[in-house]
């Protein structure tokens, strides 16, 4: 599954408690980094533009099994 996610053209990130656990290559490179270990363990919100933060915080507060928690979402990253 990781290989598949890593090859997607979309940006994919997995977090736990707001800290980056895993991101695909496209996400890592979109942030200007070369390797996942450069961002792993850092706060997810460090990479989210101010205007998207309220939506990201709201989404992160939902239980994983709640309605709508599995829907795809788009947020603006810091550039």
CSV table of N, CA and C in Angstrom, one decimal:
chain,number,residue,atom,x,y,z
A,1,UNK,N,0.8,-1.2,0.0
A,1,UNK,CA,0.0,0.0,0.0
A,1,UNK,C,0.9,1.3,0.0
A,2,UNK,N,1.9,1.2,0.8
A,2,UNK,CA,2.8,2.4,0.8
A,2,UNK,C,3.4,2.7,-0.6
A,3,UNK,N,3.8,1.6,-1.3
A,3,UNK,CA,4.4,1.8,-2.6
A,3,UNK,C,3.3,2.5,-3.5
A,4,UNK,N,2.1,2.0,-3.5
A,4,UNK,CA,1.0,2.6,-4.3
A,4,UNK,C,0.8,4.1,-3.9
A,5,UNK,N,0.7,4.4,-2.6
A,5,UNK,CA,0.5,5.8,-2.2
A,5,UNK,C,1.7,6.7,-2.5
A,6,UNK,N,2.9,6.1,-2.5
A,6,UNK,CA,4.1,6.9,-2.8
A,6,UNK,C,4.1,7.3,-4.2
A,7,UNK,N,3.5,6.5,-5.1
A,7,UNK,CA,3.5,6.8,-6.5
A,7,UNK,C,2.3,7.7,-7.0
A,8,UNK,N,1.4,8.0,-6.1
A,8,UNK,CA,0.3,8.8,-6.5
A,8,UNK,C,0.7,10.2,-6.9
A,9,UNK,N,0.0,10.8,-7.9
A,9,UNK,CA,0.4,12.2,-8.2
A,9,UNK,C,-0.2,13.2,-7.1
A,10,UNK,N,-1.1,12.7,-6.3
A,10,UNK,CA,-1.7,13.5,-5.2
A,10,UNK,C,-0.8,13.6,-4.0
A,11,UNK,N,-0.9,14.6,-3.2
A,11,UNK,CA,-0.2,14.7,-2.0
A,11,UNK,C,-0.9,13.9,-0.9
A,12,UNK,N,-0.2,13.0,-0.3
A,12,UNK,CA,-0.7,12.2,0.8
A,12,UNK,C,0.1,12.3,2.0
A,13,UNK,N,-0.6,12.5,3.2
A,13,UNK,CA,0.1,12.6,4.4
A,13,UNK,C,-0.7,11.8,5.5
A,14,UNK,N,0.1,11.1,6.4
A,14,UNK,CA,-0.5,10.5,7.5
A,14,UNK,C,0.0,11.1,8.8
A,15,UNK,N,-0.8,11.4,9.7
A,15,UNK,CA,-0.4,12.0,10.9
A,15,UNK,C,-1.0,11.3,12.1
A,16,UNK,N,-0.4,11.5,13.3
A,16,UNK,CA,-0.9,10.9,14.5
A,16,UNK,C,-0.7,12.0,15.6
A,17,UNK,N,-1.8,12.4,16.1
A,17,UNK,CA,-1.8,13.5,17.1
A,17,UNK,C,-1.2,14.8,16.6
A,18,UNK,N,-1.4,15.0,15.3
A,18,UNK,CA,-0.9,16.3,14.7
A,18,UNK,C,0.5,16.3,14.3
A,19,UNK,N,1.2,15.2,14.5
A,19,UNK,CA,2.6,15.0,14.0
A,19,UNK,C,2.7,14.2,12.8
A,20,UNK,N,3.5,14.6,11.9
A,20,UNK,CA,3.7,13.9,10.6
A,20,UNK,C,4.3,12.5,10.9
A,21,UNK,N,3.6,11.4,10.4
A,21,UNK,CA,4.1,10.1,10.6
A,21,UNK,C,4.7,9.6,9.2
A,22,UNK,N,4.0,9.9,8.2
A,22,UNK,CA,4.4,9.5,6.8
A,22,UNK,C,3.8,10.4,5.8
A,23,UNK,N,4.5,10.6,4.7
A,23,UNK,CA,4.0,11.4,3.6
A,23,UNK,C,4.6,10.8,2.3
A,24,UNK,N,3.8,10.9,1.2
A,24,UNK,CA,4.4,10.4,0.0
A,24,UNK,C,5.4,11.3,-0.6
A,25,UNK,N,6.2,10.9,-1.6
A,25,UNK,CA,7.2,11.7,-2.2
A,25,UNK,C,6.8,13.0,-2.7
A,26,UNK,N,5.6,13.0,-3.3
A,26,UNK,CA,5.1,14.2,-3.9
A,26,UNK,C,4.8,15.3,-2.8
A,27,UNK,N,4.3,14.8,-1.6
A,27,UNK,CA,4.1,15.8,-0.5
A,27,UNK,C,5.4,16.3,0.0
A,28,UNK,N,6.4,15.4,0.2
A,28,UNK,CA,7.7,15.8,0.7
A,28,UNK,C,8.3,16.9,-0.3
A,29,UNK,N,8.3,16.6,-1.5
A,29,UNK,CA,8.9,17.5,-2.5
A,29,UNK,C,8.1,18.8,-2.7
A,30,UNK,N,6.8,18.7,-2.5
A,30,UNK,CA,6.0,20.0,-2.6
A,30,UNK,C,6.4,20.9,-1.5
A,31,UNK,N,6.9,20.4,-0.4
A,31,UNK,CA,7.3,21.3,0.7
A,31,UNK,C,8.8,21.7,0.6
A,32,UNK,N,9.4,21.2,-0.5
A,32,UNK,CA,10.8,21.6,-0.7
A,32,UNK,C,11.9,20.7,0.0
A,33,UNK,N,11.4,19.5,0.4
A,33,UNK,CA,12.4,18.6,1.1
A,33,UNK,C,12.7,17.5,0.1
A,34,UNK,N,13.7,16.7,0.5
A,34,UNK,CA,14.1,15.6,-0.4
A,34,UNK,C,13.7,14.2,0.3
A,35,UNK,N,13.6,14.2,1.6
A,35,UNK,CA,13.4,12.9,2.3
A,35,UNK,C,12.3,13.1,3.3
A,36,UNK,N,11.5,12.0,3.5
A,36,UNK,CA,10.5,12.0,4.6
A,36,UNK,C,11.1,12.3,6.0
A,37,UNK,N,12.3,11.8,6.2
A,37,UNK,CA,12.8,11.9,7.6
A,37,UNK,C,13.1,13.4,7.9
A,38,UNK,N,13.0,14.3,6.9
A,38,UNK,CA,13.2,15.7,7.2
A,38,UNK,C,12.0,16.3,7.8
A,39,UNK,N,10.8,15.7,7.6
A,39,UNK,CA,9.6,16.2,8.2
A,39,UNK,C,8.9,15.3,9.2
A,40,UNK,N,9.3,14.1,9.2
A,40,UNK,CA,8.6,13.1,10.1
A,40,UNK,C,8.8,13.6,11.6
A,41,UNK,N,7.7,13.5,12.3
A,41,UNK,CA,7.7,13.9,13.7
A,41,UNK,C,7.5,15.4,13.9
A,42,UNK,N,7.4,16.2,12.9
A,42,UNK,CA,7.1,17.6,13.0
A,42,UNK,C,5.6,17.9,13.0
A,43,UNK,N,5.2,19.0,13.5
A,43,UNK,CA,3.8,19.3,13.6
A,43,UNK,C,3.2,19.5,12.1
A,44,UNK,N,2.1,18.9,11.9
A,44,UNK,CA,1.5,19.0,10.6
A,44,UNK,C,1.1,20.5,10.3
A,45,UNK,N,0.7,21.2,11.3
A,45,UNK,CA,0.3,22.6,11.0
A,45,UNK,C,1.4,23.5,10.6
A,46,UNK,N,2.6,23.1,10.8
A,46,UNK,CA,3.8,23.8,10.3
A,46,UNK,C,3.7,24.0,8.8
A,47,UNK,N,3.0,23.1,8.1
A,47,UNK,CA,3.0,23.1,6.6
A,47,UNK,C,1.7,23.5,6.0
A,48,UNK,N,0.8,24.0,6.9
A,48,UNK,CA,-0.6,24.4,6.4
A,48,UNK,C,-0.7,25.9,6.5
A,49,UNK,N,-1.1,26.5,5.4
A,49,UNK,CA,-1.3,27.9,5.3
A,49,UNK,C,-2.3,28.4,6.3
A,50,UNK,N,-2.1,29.6,6.8
A,50,UNK,CA,-2.9,30.1,7.9
A,50,UNK,C,-4.4,30.0,7.5
A,51,UNK,N,-4.8,30.3,6.3
A,51,UNK,CA,-6.2,30.3,5.9
A,51,UNK,C,-6.8,28.9,5.9
A,52,UNK,N,-6.0,27.9,5.9
A,52,UNK,CA,-6.5,26.5,5.9
A,52,UNK,C,-6.5,25.9,7.3
A,53,UNK,N,-5.8,26.5,8.2
A,53,UNK,CA,-5.6,25.9,9.6
A,53,UNK,C,-6.9,25.6,10.3
A,54,UNK,N,-7.9,26.5,10.3
A,54,UNK,CA,-9.1,26.1,11.1
A,54,UNK,C,-9.8,24.9,10.5
A,55,UNK,N,-9.8,24.7,9.2
A,55,UNK,CA,-10.4,23.5,8.6
A,55,UNK,C,-9.6,22.3,8.9
A,56,UNK,N,-8.3,22.4,8.9
A,56,UNK,CA,-7.4,21.2,9.2
A,56,UNK,C,-7.6,20.8,10.7
A,57,UNK,N,-7.6,21.8,11.6
A,57,UNK,CA,-7.8,21.5,13.0
A,57,UNK,C,-9.1,20.9,13.3
A,58,UNK,N,-10.2,21.4,12.6
A,58,UNK,CA,-11.5,20.8,12.8
A,58,UNK,C,-11.5,19.3,12.3
A,59,UNK,N,-10.9,19.1,11.2
A,59,UNK,CA,-10.9,17.8,10.6
A,59,UNK,C,-10.0,16.8,11.5
A,60,UNK,N,-8.9,17.3,12.0
A,60,UNK,CA,-8.1,16.5,12.9
A,60,UNK,C,-8.8,16.1,14.2
A,61,UNK,N,-9.8,16.9,14.6
A,61,UNK,CA,-10.5,16.7,15.9
A,61,UNK,C,-11.6,15.6,15.7
A,62,UNK,N,-11.9,15.3,14.5
A,62,UNK,CA,-13.0,14.2,14.3
A,62,UNK,C,-12.4,12.9,14.6
A,63,UNK,N,-13.3,12.0,15.3
A,63,UNK,CA,-12.9,10.6,15.4
A,63,UNK,C,-12.7,10.0,14.0
A,64,UNK,N,-11.8,9.1,13.9
A,64,UNK,CA,-11.5,8.4,12.6
A,64,UNK,C,-12.8,7.7,12.0
A,65,UNK,N,-13.6,7.2,12.9
A,65,UNK,CA,-14.8,6.5,12.4
A,65,UNK,C,-16.0,7.3,12.3
A,66,UNK,N,-15.9,8.6,12.4
A,66,UNK,CA,-17.1,9.5,12.4
A,66,UNK,C,-17.5,9.8,10.9
A,67,UNK,N,-18.7,10.2,10.8
A,67,UNK,CA,-19.3,10.5,9.4
A,67,UNK,C,-18.4,11.6,8.8
A,68,UNK,N,-18.0,11.4,7.6
A,68,UNK,CA,-17.2,12.4,6.8
A,68,UNK,C,-15.7,12.4,7.1
A,69,UNK,N,-15.3,11.6,8.1
A,69,UNK,CA,-13.9,11.6,8.4
A,69,UNK,C,-13.0,10.9,7.3
A,70,UNK,N,-13.6,10.1,6.5
A,70,UNK,CA,-12.8,9.4,5.5
A,70,UNK,C,-12.9,10.1,4.1
A,71,UNK,N,-13.6,11.2,4.0
A,71,UNK,CA,-13.7,12.0,2.8
A,71,UNK,C,-12.4,12.7,2.4
A,72,UNK,N,-12.1,12.8,1.2
A,72,UNK,CA,-10.9,13.5,0.7
A,72,UNK,C,-11.1,15.0,1.0
A,73,UNK,N,-10.1,15.7,1.2
A,73,UNK,CA,-10.1,17.1,1.5
A,73,UNK,C,-8.9,17.8,0.8
A,74,UNK,N,-9.1,19.1,0.5
A,74,UNK,CA,-8.0,19.9,0.0
A,74,UNK,C,-7.7,21.0,0.9
A,75,UNK,N,-6.4,21.2,1.2
A,75,UNK,CA,-6.0,22.3,2.0
A,75,UNK,C,-4.8,23.0,1.4
A,76,UNK,N,-4.6,24.3,1.7
A,76,UNK,CA,-3.5,25.0,1.1
A,76,UNK,C,-2.3,24.9,2.0
A,77,UNK,N,-1.2,24.5,1.4
A,77,UNK,CA,0.1,24.4,2.1
A,77,UNK,C,0.9,25.7,2.1
A,78,UNK,N,1.8,25.7,3.1
A,78,UNK,CA,2.7,26.9,3.1
A,78,UNK,C,3.7,26.7,1.9
A,79,UNK,N,4.0,27.8,1.2
A,79,UNK,CA,4.9,27.7,0.1
A,79,UNK,C,6.2,28.4,0.4
